[in-house]
C-alpha cells in the first residue's frame, strides 16, 4: 500500500513517543494480566490448608447460617453461601465486616464459618491467600502505587496512548506490510531481527490489542461515563414529585435454603451453574438474594462469574440483565465488552490463549522500547555525539529494570505466600513486590542497561525458581494443590536464562558504543 513518506515519518515519531511513554506501564499490566487468567489456580496454590472443619452439606447449611447470625448478628447485612469450596474458598459461609473505626467503603475483614463435628460454630478470619487479588490489582492499576480511584484515570490515559500507538504502528507498517510481515531476518543485524519480531507480534495480535485498549479505557473512566450519562438524561426527564418516606422494611424472614434455590435455578435457568449465593439486604433494606455462577454457552460479566438476581423467598429469577441468552441487546453488548477483556468465554482454551497473548503483549512492549532506545542512540551517533546522552542511558536502564523488576517482584511475592501462610495480607504482598521492583530499577539505573541486564536476568530467573522452591520447602505444612504454577515458573526461569546467554553474546560482540554494550563504560552527558 502506498503511503507518503512524510506521513510515515510523522506516524513513526508518534508511534515511538507514545510507545516509550506507555510501554513500561503496559508491560506490567500485560504481564500481571496474563497471570490473572489463572487467578483461581494461583489462589489455590498459595492458600494453606484450612483449620476449619469440612464444609457442611447444603442441606445442613441453614443450621450453620442460624449459628452464624446468633453469634454474629452483623453478618445479617450480607453473607455468602459458597456452593463450590476448596483452598481458595475454604468455608461454606463467609461474610465481610468493616475494619474497626472504618466506614462501609473502606478496608474490610472477611470471616469464614463452619460447624465442628459436635455442632459448635467455628469462625476463622484468616482465609485464602490474597496474593492472586494483589496481582489482579497490579494489572488493573498498571503498577501505579496510588489509591484505586486515583490510579484508574492514569491507567485510562496509558490506555489512550496505547490505542494511539496501535493506530500509528499500523500506518507505519502499511507500506512494507506484505514484504516484511513474515520476514524474520536472523543475521548479524540484531536490531532488524527485533523489529521483525515486534512487527510480527503486533500484526497478528492486533485484534486482541484493540480489544484490550478499548475496554481498558471504558473500565478506567467507567464512573465518568455513567456520571455524564446520568447528567445528560436527567435533564431530559421531568423531575418526579417528592415522595413520602418509605416505611421501614419488614423483618428479615428466614430465606429460601440453598438446596431449594439450587433446584429452582436448575428449573428456571437450565445450563447455569451457580457457584455462590449472596444473601442480605438491598439499599432499601429489603431482603435480597444474588446467585453468582457461569454458563459455558455465554460470556461472563465478571472474570469468573455472572450474577443473577433472585427472589429471596421463592428463588425465582427477578433480574436477568447479566444472564446470557435472556439479555436485551444493550445488556448483551455490555456483557460482551467485559467478557472480551476478561477472556471469560470459551472455557479453558480461551484462557490459555489470553495467557499467551498477554505474555506476547508484554514482550511486544519490551521490544518496542528496546528498538526505540537503540534508534535514539543511532540518531545521536549520526548527529556527531560520541558519548551516550544521559537520557538515552536512563531510558535503556529503565527498559531493563522495569520488566525484570516486575517479573522478579511478582515471582517473589507469589513465593512468599507459602511462608506467610494464612496471616498474609494484600499489603504484605504489595510491600514485597514493590521492594523487589524498586531494587531492580535502582540497580539498572546504577549499573546501566548492559551490565544491569547481565546481572538482573539471572536474578529474575532465581526469583521465578523461588516459587517451586517454596513448594518443596513448605510441603509438609502446605501440600501442593496446583503443580502447574511451579511448572510455569520453571519454564519462565529457563527462558530468562536463555535470554541471559543471548544478552552476554550481544554485550560482548555488539558495537562498543551501543547502549547494550558492556565493553566500554561510556560517560554520560546531558
Coordinates of C-alpha atoms in Angstrom, one line a residue:
X1 CA 0.0 0.0 0.0
X2 CA 1.3 3.4 -1.0
X3 CA 1.7 6.0 1.9
X4 CA 3.6 9.3 1.5
X5 CA 7.0 9.1 3.2
X6 CA 6.4 12.3 5.2
X7 CA 3.2 10.8 6.7
X8 CA 5.0 7.6 7.5
X9 CA 7.8 9.6 9.3
X10 CA 5.2 11.6 11.3
X11 CA 3.4 8.5 12.4
X12 CA 6.7 6.7 13.2
X13 CA 7.6 9.6 15.5
X14 CA 4.1 9.4 17.1
X15 CA 4.4 5.6 17.5
X16 CA 7.8 5.9 19.1
X17 CA 7.0 8.6 21.6
X18 CA 3.6 7.2 22.8
X19 CA 5.2 3.8 22.9
X20 CA 8.1 4.8 25.1
X21 CA 5.8 6.8 27.4
X22 CA 3.3 4.0 27.9
X23 CA 5.3 0.8 27.1
X24 CA 6.8 0.2 30.5
X25 CA 3.4 0.6 32.3
X26 CA 1.8 -1.7 29.7
X27 CA 4.4 -4.3 30.3
X28 CA 3.4 -4.5 33.9
X29 CA -0.3 -4.5 33.0
X30 CA 0.0 -7.3 30.4
X31 CA 2.4 -9.5 32.4
X32 CA 0.2 -9.3 35.5
X33 CA -2.9 -9.6 33.4
X34 CA -1.6 -12.9 31.8
X35 CA -1.2 -14.3 35.3
X36 CA -4.8 -13.4 36.3
X37 CA -6.1 -15.7 33.6
X38 CA -5.4 -18.4 36.2
X39 CA -6.2 -16.4 39.3
X40 CA -8.2 -19.2 40.9
X41 CA -5.5 -21.7 40.3
X42 CA -2.9 -19.3 41.8
X43 CA -5.1 -18.7 44.8
X44 CA -5.5 -22.4 45.3
X45 CA -1.7 -22.9 45.1
X46 CA -1.0 -20.1 47.5
X47 CA -3.7 -20.7 50.1
X48 CA -2.7 -23.0 53.1
X49 CA -5.0 -25.8 54.2
X50 CA -7.7 -24.5 56.5
X51 CA -8.1 -25.4 60.1
X52 CA -11.9 -25.3 59.9
X53 CA -14.0 -28.4 59.8
X54 CA -15.1 -29.7 56.4
X55 CA -17.9 -27.7 54.8
X56 CA -21.4 -28.8 55.8
X57 CA -23.7 -30.2 53.2
X58 CA -26.2 -27.8 51.5
X59 CA -29.0 -29.5 53.5
X60 CA -27.3 -28.5 56.8
X61 CA -26.3 -25.0 55.6
X62 CA -29.4 -23.4 57.2
X63 CA -28.2 -24.7 60.6
X64 CA -24.8 -23.1 60.0
X65 CA -26.4 -19.8 59.0
X66 CA -28.5 -19.7 62.1
X67 CA -25.5 -20.3 64.3
X68 CA -23.6 -17.5 62.5
X69 CA -26.4 -15.0 62.8
X70 CA -26.9 -15.9 66.5
X71 CA -23.2 -15.3 67.3
X72 CA -22.5 -12.6 64.7
X73 CA -25.7 -10.6 64.1
X74 CA -23.8 -8.1 61.9
X75 CA -23.5 -10.9 59.3
X76 CA -27.2 -10.4 58.5
X77 CA -26.3 -7.4 56.4
X78 CA -24.8 -9.7 53.9
X79 CA -23.3 -13.2 53.9
X80 CA -22.4 -15.7 51.1
X81 CA -23.1 -19.4 50.8
X82 CA -20.3 -21.0 48.7
X83 CA -21.5 -23.9 46.6
X84 CA -18.0 -24.7 45.4
X85 CA -15.4 -25.0 48.2
X86 CA -11.6 -25.7 48.2
X87 CA -8.5 -24.0 49.4
X88 CA -9.4 -20.8 47.5
X89 CA -12.7 -20.8 49.3
X90 CA -12.4 -23.0 52.5
X91 CA -15.8 -22.5 54.1
X92 CA -19.5 -22.9 53.2
X93 CA -20.4 -19.5 54.7
X94 CA -18.4 -16.2 54.7
X95 CA -19.2 -12.6 55.4
X96 CA -17.4 -9.3 55.5
X97 CA -17.2 -6.6 58.1
X98 CA -15.7 -3.1 58.0
X99 CA -12.5 -2.5 59.9
X100 CA -12.9 -1.1 63.4
X101 CA -13.3 2.6 63.2
X102 CA -13.6 2.5 59.4
X103 CA -16.6 3.2 57.1
X104 CA -18.5 0.8 55.0
X105 CA -16.5 1.7 51.9
X106 CA -13.1 1.2 53.5
X107 CA -11.0 -1.9 54.2
X108 CA -13.0 -4.9 55.2
X109 CA -12.3 -8.1 57.1
X110 CA -13.5 -11.5 55.8
X111 CA -14.7 -14.2 58.1
X112 CA -15.3 -17.9 57.3
X113 CA -17.6 -20.2 59.3
X114 CA -18.0 -24.0 59.7
X115 CA -19.7 -26.4 62.1
X116 CA -17.4 -28.7 64.1
X117 CA -18.4 -32.4 64.3
X118 CA -20.1 -31.7 67.6
X119 CA -22.2 -28.9 66.1
X120 CA -20.4 -26.0 67.6
X121 CA -19.6 -22.9 65.5
X122 CA -16.1 -22.4 64.1
X123 CA -15.1 -18.9 62.8
X124 CA -11.8 -18.1 61.2
X125 CA -10.7 -14.7 59.9
X126 CA -7.6 -15.8 58.1
X127 CA -8.6 -17.4 54.8
X128 CA -7.4 -17.8 51.2
X129 CA -4.2 -16.1 50.2
X130 CA -4.6 -12.6 48.9
X131 CA -1.7 -12.8 46.5
X132 CA -3.9 -13.5 43.5
X133 CA -6.0 -10.5 44.3
X134 CA -2.9 -8.3 44.6
X135 CA -1.7 -9.4 41.1
X136 CA -5.1 -8.5 39.7
X137 CA -4.9 -5.0 41.3
X138 CA -1.3 -4.7 39.9
X139 CA -2.8 -5.5 36.5
X140 CA -5.7 -3.0 36.8
X141 CA -3.5 -0.1 38.0
X142 CA -0.5 -0.8 35.7
X143 CA 1.7 -1.0 38.7
X144 CA 0.9 2.6 39.9
X145 CA 1.3 2.9 43.7
X146 CA -1.8 5.0 44.4
X147 CA -5.3 4.6 45.7
X148 CA -7.5 2.8 43.2
X149 CA -9.6 5.9 42.5
X150 CA -6.5 8.0 41.7
X151 CA -4.7 5.2 39.7
X152 CA -7.6 4.4 37.4
X153 CA -7.6 7.7 35.4
X154 CA -3.8 7.4 35.0
X155 CA -4.4 3.9 33.7
X156 CA -7.0 5.3 31.3
X157 CA -4.5 7.8 30.0
X158 CA -2.0 5.0 29.4
X159 CA -4.7 3.0 27.6
X160 CA -5.4 6.0 25.3
X161 CA -1.7 6.3 24.5
X162 CA -1.8 2.5 23.8
X163 CA -4.6 3.0 21.3
X164 CA -2.7 5.8 19.6
X165 CA 0.4 3.6 19.4
X166 CA -1.7 0.8 17.8
X167 CA -3.1 3.1 15.1
X168 CA 0.2 4.8 14.3
X169 CA 2.1 1.5 14.3
X170 CA -0.3 0.0 11.7
X171 CA 0.1 3.1 9.5
X172 CA 3.9 2.9 9.7
X173 CA 3.9 -0.7 8.7
X174 CA 1.4 -0.4 5.8
X175 CA 4.0 0.4 3.0
X176 CA 6.0 -2.7 3.7
X177 CA 3.3 -4.9 5.2
X178 CA 3.3 -7.6 2.5
X179 CA 7.0 -7.7 2.1
X180 CA 8.1 -7.6 5.7
X181 CA 5.3 -9.4 7.6
X182 CA 6.8 -12.9 7.5
X183 CA 10.4 -11.7 7.2
X184 CA 12.5 -13.0 10.1
X185 CA 16.0 -11.8 9.3
X186 CA 18.2 -13.6 11.8
X187 CA 21.6 -12.3 10.6
X188 CA 24.0 -10.1 12.4
X189 CA 21.7 -7.1 12.4
X190 CA 20.1 -7.7 15.8
X191 CA 18.0 -4.5 15.6
X192 CA 16.5 -5.7 12.3
X193 CA 15.6 -9.1 13.9
X194 CA 13.9 -7.4 16.9
X195 CA 12.0 -5.2 14.5
X196 CA 10.7 -8.2 12.6
X197 CA 9.7 -9.9 15.8
X198 CA 8.0 -6.7 17.0
X199 CA 6.0 -6.3 13.7
X200 CA 5.0 -9.9 13.6
X201 CA 3.7 -9.9 17.2
X202 CA 1.9 -6.6 16.6
X203 CA 0.1 -7.5 13.4
X204 CA -1.1 -11.0 14.4
X205 CA -2.2 -9.9 17.9
X206 CA -3.7 -6.6 16.7
X207 CA -7.4 -7.6 17.3
X208 CA -6.5 -8.7 20.8
X209 CA -4.7 -5.4 21.5
X210 CA -7.6 -3.3 20.1
X211 CA -10.0 -5.1 22.4
X212 CA -7.7 -4.5 25.4
X213 CA -7.2 -0.8 24.6
X214 CA -10.9 0.0 24.1
X215 CA -12.1 -2.0 27.1
X216 CA -9.3 -0.6 29.4
X217 CA -10.4 3.0 28.5
X218 CA -14.0 2.1 29.4
X219 CA -13.0 0.5 32.7
X220 CA -10.8 3.4 33.6
X221 CA -13.4 6.1 33.0
X222 CA -16.4 3.9 34.0
X223 CA -17.6 6.3 36.7
X224 CA -17.1 9.4 34.5
X225 CA -19.1 7.8 31.6
X226 CA -22.0 7.0 33.9
X227 CA -21.9 10.4 35.5
X228 CA -22.1 12.1 32.1
X229 CA -24.9 9.8 31.0
X230 CA -26.8 10.5 34.2
X231 CA -26.4 14.2 33.8
X232 CA -27.4 14.2 30.2
X233 CA -30.6 12.1 30.6
X234 CA -31.6 13.6 33.9
X235 CA -32.3 17.0 32.2
X236 CA -34.4 15.3 29.6
X237 CA -36.7 13.8 32.2
X238 CA -39.3 15.6 34.3
X239 CA -38.3 15.6 38.0
X240 CA -40.7 13.3 39.9
X241 CA -42.7 14.8 42.8
X242 CA -41.3 14.4 46.3
X243 CA -42.3 11.1 47.8
X244 CA -43.2 10.4 51.4
X245 CA -40.6 8.5 53.4
X246 CA -40.7 4.8 52.7
X247 CA -41.9 2.6 55.6
X248 CA -39.3 0.6 57.3
X249 CA -38.6 -2.8 55.7
X250 CA -40.3 -5.8 57.3
X251 CA -38.2 -8.1 59.5
X252 CA -36.0 -10.4 57.5
X253 CA -37.7 -13.8 57.5
X254 CA -35.6 -16.9 57.0
X255 CA -34.8 -17.0 53.3
X256 CA -35.2 -20.0 51.0
X257 CA -32.5 -22.6 51.8
X258 CA -29.6 -23.0 49.4
X259 CA -30.6 -26.5 48.4
X260 CA -34.1 -25.2 47.3
X261 CA -32.5 -22.3 45.5
X262 CA -30.4 -24.7 43.5
X263 CA -33.5 -26.7 42.5
X264 CA -35.3 -23.5 41.4
X265 CA -32.3 -22.3 39.4
X266 CA -31.9 -25.7 37.6
X267 CA -35.6 -25.4 36.6
X268 CA -35.7 -21.8 35.6
X269 CA -32.2 -21.3 34.1
X270 CA -31.0 -24.6 32.7
X271 CA -27.3 -24.6 31.8
X272 CA -26.5 -22.1 34.5
X273 CA -24.1 -23.4 37.2
X274 CA -24.2 -21.4 40.4
X275 CA -21.1 -21.2 42.5
X276 CA -22.2 -18.9 45.3
X277 CA -25.4 -17.4 46.8
X278 CA -25.2 -13.9 48.4
X279 CA -28.0 -13.3 51.0
X280 CA -28.5 -9.9 52.6
X281 CA -30.4 -6.7 52.3
X282 CA -30.6 -4.2 49.4
X283 CA -30.2 -0.4 49.6
X284 CA -33.8 0.0 50.7
X285 CA -33.3 -2.6 53.5
X286 CA -35.5 -5.2 51.8
X287 CA -34.2 -8.8 51.7
X288 CA -32.0 -9.6 48.7
X289 CA -30.5 -12.7 47.1
X290 CA -28.0 -13.0 44.2
X291 CA -26.7 -16.1 42.6
X292 CA -23.2 -16.0 41.1
X293 CA -22.4 -18.6 38.5
X294 CA -21.4 -19.4 35.0
X295 CA -22.9 -20.8 31.8
X296 CA -20.3 -22.2 29.3
X297 CA -22.6 -21.2 26.4
X298 CA -22.2 -17.5 27.1
X299 CA -19.6 -15.0 28.1
X300 CA -19.5 -13.9 31.8
X301 CA -20.0 -10.4 33.2
X302 CA -17.0 -10.9 35.6
X303 CA -13.7 -12.7 35.3
X304 CA -15.2 -15.9 36.8
X305 CA -19.0 -15.5 37.2
X306 CA -22.2 -13.8 36.1
X307 CA -24.7 -12.5 38.8
X308 CA -28.4 -13.3 38.7
X309 CA -31.0 -11.5 41.0
X310 CA -33.4 -13.9 42.7
X311 CA -36.4 -13.6 44.9
X312 CA -35.1 -14.5 48.4
X313 CA -38.4 -16.1 49.3
X314 CA -39.0 -18.3 46.3
X315 CA -35.7 -18.4 44.5
X316 CA -37.4 -17.2 41.2
X317 CA -35.3 -15.1 38.8
X318 CA -36.3 -11.5 39.1
X319 CA -33.3 -9.8 37.5
X320 CA -31.6 -11.3 34.4
X321 CA -29.8 -8.3 33.0
X322 CA -26.5 -10.1 33.1
X323 CA -27.7 -13.5 32.2
X324 CA -26.6 -14.8 28.8
X325 CA -29.4 -15.8 26.4
X326 CA -32.1 -13.7 28.0
X327 CA -30.5 -10.3 28.0
X328 CA -31.6 -7.4 25.8
X329 CA -29.3 -6.1 23.1
X330 CA -27.7 -3.4 25.4
X331 CA -27.1 -5.9 28.2
X332 CA -25.6 -8.4 25.8
X333 CA -23.3 -5.7 24.3
X334 CA -22.0 -4.7 27.8
X335 CA -21.5 -8.3 28.9
X336 CA -19.6 -9.0 25.7
X337 CA -17.4 -6.0 26.4
X338 CA -16.5 -7.4 29.8
X339 CA -16.1 -11.0 28.5
X340 CA -13.7 -9.9 25.8
X341 CA -11.4 -8.2 28.3
X342 CA -11.5 -10.9 30.9
X343 CA -11.4 -13.8 28.5
X344 CA -14.4 -15.2 30.4
X345 CA -15.8 -17.1 27.5
X346 CA -15.0 -20.3 25.6
X347 CA -13.6 -22.2 28.5
X348 CA -10.0 -23.2 29.4
X349 CA -8.8 -22.9 25.7
X350 CA -9.6 -19.2 25.6
X351 CA -7.9 -18.6 29.0
X352 CA -4.7 -20.3 27.7
X353 CA -4.9 -18.2 24.5
X354 CA -5.3 -15.0 26.6
X355 CA -2.4 -16.1 28.8
X356 CA -0.1 -16.5 25.8
X357 CA -1.4 -13.3 24.2
X358 CA -0.8 -11.4 27.4
X359 CA 2.8 -12.6 27.6
X360 CA 3.3 -11.8 23.9
X361 CA 1.9 -8.4 24.5
X362 CA 4.3 -7.7 27.4
X363 CA 7.2 -8.9 25.0
X364 CA 5.8 -6.6 22.3
X365 CA 6.2 -3.5 24.6
X366 CA 9.6 -4.6 25.7
X367 CA 10.8 -5.0 22.1
X368 CA 9.2 -1.7 21.2
X369 CA 11.2 0.1 24.0
X370 CA 14.3 -1.7 23.0
X371 CA 14.1 -0.6 19.4
X372 CA 13.2 3.0 20.4
X373 CA 16.3 3.3 22.6
X374 CA 18.6 1.8 20.0
X375 CA 17.2 4.0 17.3
X376 CA 17.7 7.1 19.5
X377 CA 21.4 6.1 20.1
X378 CA 21.8 5.7 16.3
X379 CA 20.4 9.2 15.7
X380 CA 22.8 10.6 18.3
X381 CA 25.8 9.0 16.5
X382 CA 24.7 10.5 13.2
X383 CA 24.4 13.9 14.8
X384 CA 28.0 13.6 16.0
X385 CA 27.5 12.6 19.6
X386 CA 30.3 10.2 20.6
X387 CA 29.2 9.7 24.1
X388 CA 25.7 8.4 25.1
X389 CA 23.5 11.1 26.5
X390 CA 22.2 10.7 30.0
X391 CA 18.6 10.4 28.8
X392 CA 19.5 7.5 26.5
X393 CA 21.3 5.7 29.3
X394 CA 18.3 6.2 31.7
X395 CA 15.8 5.0 29.1
X396 CA 17.9 2.0 28.4
X397 CA 18.3 1.2 32.1
X398 CA 14.5 1.5 32.6
X399 CA 13.9 -0.8 29.7
X400 CA 15.9 -3.4 31.6
X401 CA 14.9 -2.6 35.2
X402 CA 11.1 -2.2 34.9
X403 CA 10.3 -5.5 33.0
X404 CA 12.8 -7.6 35.0
X405 CA 11.7 -5.9 38.3
X406 CA 8.1 -6.7 37.5
X407 CA 8.9 -10.4 36.8
X408 CA 11.0 -10.8 39.9
X409 CA 8.7 -8.9 42.1
X410 CA 5.6 -10.9 41.1
X411 CA 7.5 -14.1 41.4
X412 CA 8.9 -13.4 44.9
X413 CA 5.6 -12.1 46.3
X414 CA 3.9 -15.3 45.0
X415 CA 6.6 -17.5 46.5
X416 CA 6.2 -15.6 49.8
X417 CA 2.6 -16.8 50.1
X418 CA 3.8 -20.2 51.3
X419 CA 5.9 -19.0 54.3
X420 CA 3.4 -16.1 55.2
X421 CA 0.6 -18.6 55.5
X422 CA -2.9 -17.7 56.5
X423 CA -1.8 -14.5 58.1
X424 CA -0.8 -12.9 54.8
X425 CA -2.4 -9.6 53.8
X426 CA -2.6 -7.8 50.4
X427 CA -0.4 -5.0 52.0
X428 CA 2.3 -7.5 52.8
X429 CA 2.4 -8.8 49.2
X430 CA 2.4 -5.2 47.9
X431 CA 5.4 -4.3 50.1
X432 CA 7.4 -7.4 48.9
X433 CA 6.6 -6.7 45.2
X434 CA 7.4 -3.0 45.3
X435 CA 10.6 -3.5 47.3
X436 CA 11.9 -6.0 44.7
X437 CA 10.7 -3.9 41.8
X438 CA 12.3 -0.7 43.0
X439 CA 15.5 -2.5 43.9
X440 CA 15.7 -3.9 40.3
X441 CA 15.0 -0.5 38.8
X442 CA 17.6 1.2 41.0
X443 CA 20.2 -1.4 40.2
X444 CA 19.6 -1.0 36.5
X445 CA 19.9 2.8 36.7
X446 CA 23.1 2.4 38.8
X447 CA 24.8 -0.2 36.6
X448 CA 23.5 0.8 33.1
X449 CA 21.4 -1.2 30.7
X450 CA 24.1 -3.7 29.5
X451 CA 25.7 -4.6 32.8
X452 CA 22.3 -4.3 34.6
X453 CA 20.8 -6.8 32.1
X454 CA 23.6 -9.3 32.7
X455 CA 23.2 -9.1 36.4
X456 CA 19.4 -8.8 36.7
X457 CA 18.4 -11.5 34.2
X458 CA 19.8 -14.4 36.3
X459 CA 18.4 -12.7 39.5
X460 CA 14.9 -12.7 37.9
X461 CA 15.4 -16.3 36.9
X462 CA 16.2 -17.2 40.5
X463 CA 13.2 -15.3 41.7
X464 CA 11.0 -17.5 39.5
X465 CA 12.8 -20.6 40.9
X466 CA 11.7 -19.4 44.4
X467 CA 8.1 -20.5 43.5
X468 CA 8.8 -24.3 43.1
X469 CA 11.4 -24.0 45.9
X470 CA 8.7 -22.7 48.3
X471 CA 6.5 -25.6 47.3
X472 CA 9.4 -28.0 48.3
X473 CA 10.4 -26.3 51.5
X474 CA 6.9 -26.0 52.9
X475 CA 5.5 -29.2 51.5
X476 CA 4.8 -30.7 55.0
X477 CA 2.5 -28.0 56.3
X478 CA 1.4 -26.7 52.9
X479 CA 0.9 -29.7 50.5
X480 CA 0.9 -28.6 46.8
X481 CA -2.5 -28.2 45.3
X482 CA -1.7 -26.9 41.8
X483 CA 1.6 -28.1 40.3
X484 CA 1.0 -26.1 37.1
X485 CA 2.1 -22.9 38.9
X486 CA 5.5 -24.5 39.7
X487 CA 5.9 -25.8 36.2
X488 CA 5.2 -22.4 34.6
X489 CA 7.7 -20.8 36.9
X490 CA 10.3 -23.3 35.9
X491 CA 9.6 -22.7 32.2
X492 CA 9.9 -18.9 32.8
X493 CA 13.3 -19.3 34.5
X494 CA 14.6 -21.3 31.6
X495 CA 13.5 -18.6 29.2
X496 CA 15.2 -15.9 31.2
X497 CA 18.5 -17.9 31.5
X498 CA 18.4 -18.4 27.7
X499 CA 17.9 -14.6 27.3
X500 CA 20.9 -14.1 29.6
X501 CA 23.1 -16.2 27.4
X502 CA 22.0 -14.3 24.3
X503 CA 22.5 -10.9 26.1
X504 CA 26.0 -11.9 27.1
X505 CA 26.9 -12.5 23.5
X506 CA 25.3 -9.2 22.5
X507 CA 27.1 -7.2 25.1
X508 CA 30.5 -8.7 24.1
X509 CA 30.2 -8.7 20.3
X510 CA 27.9 -5.7 19.6
X511 CA 29.0 -2.2 18.7
X512 CA 31.1 -0.7 21.5
X513 CA 29.1 2.5 21.7
X514 CA 25.7 0.7 21.8
X515 CA 23.6 1.1 24.9
X516 CA 23.7 -2.7 25.1
X517 CA 27.5 -3.0 25.1
X518 CA 29.4 -3.7 28.3
X519 CA 32.9 -3.4 26.7
X520 CA 33.2 0.2 27.3
X521 CA 31.9 2.4 30.1
X522 CA 30.5 5.4 28.3
X523 CA 30.4 8.6 30.4
X524 CA 27.2 10.4 30.1
X525 CA 26.4 14.0 29.2
X526 CA 23.2 15.9 29.5

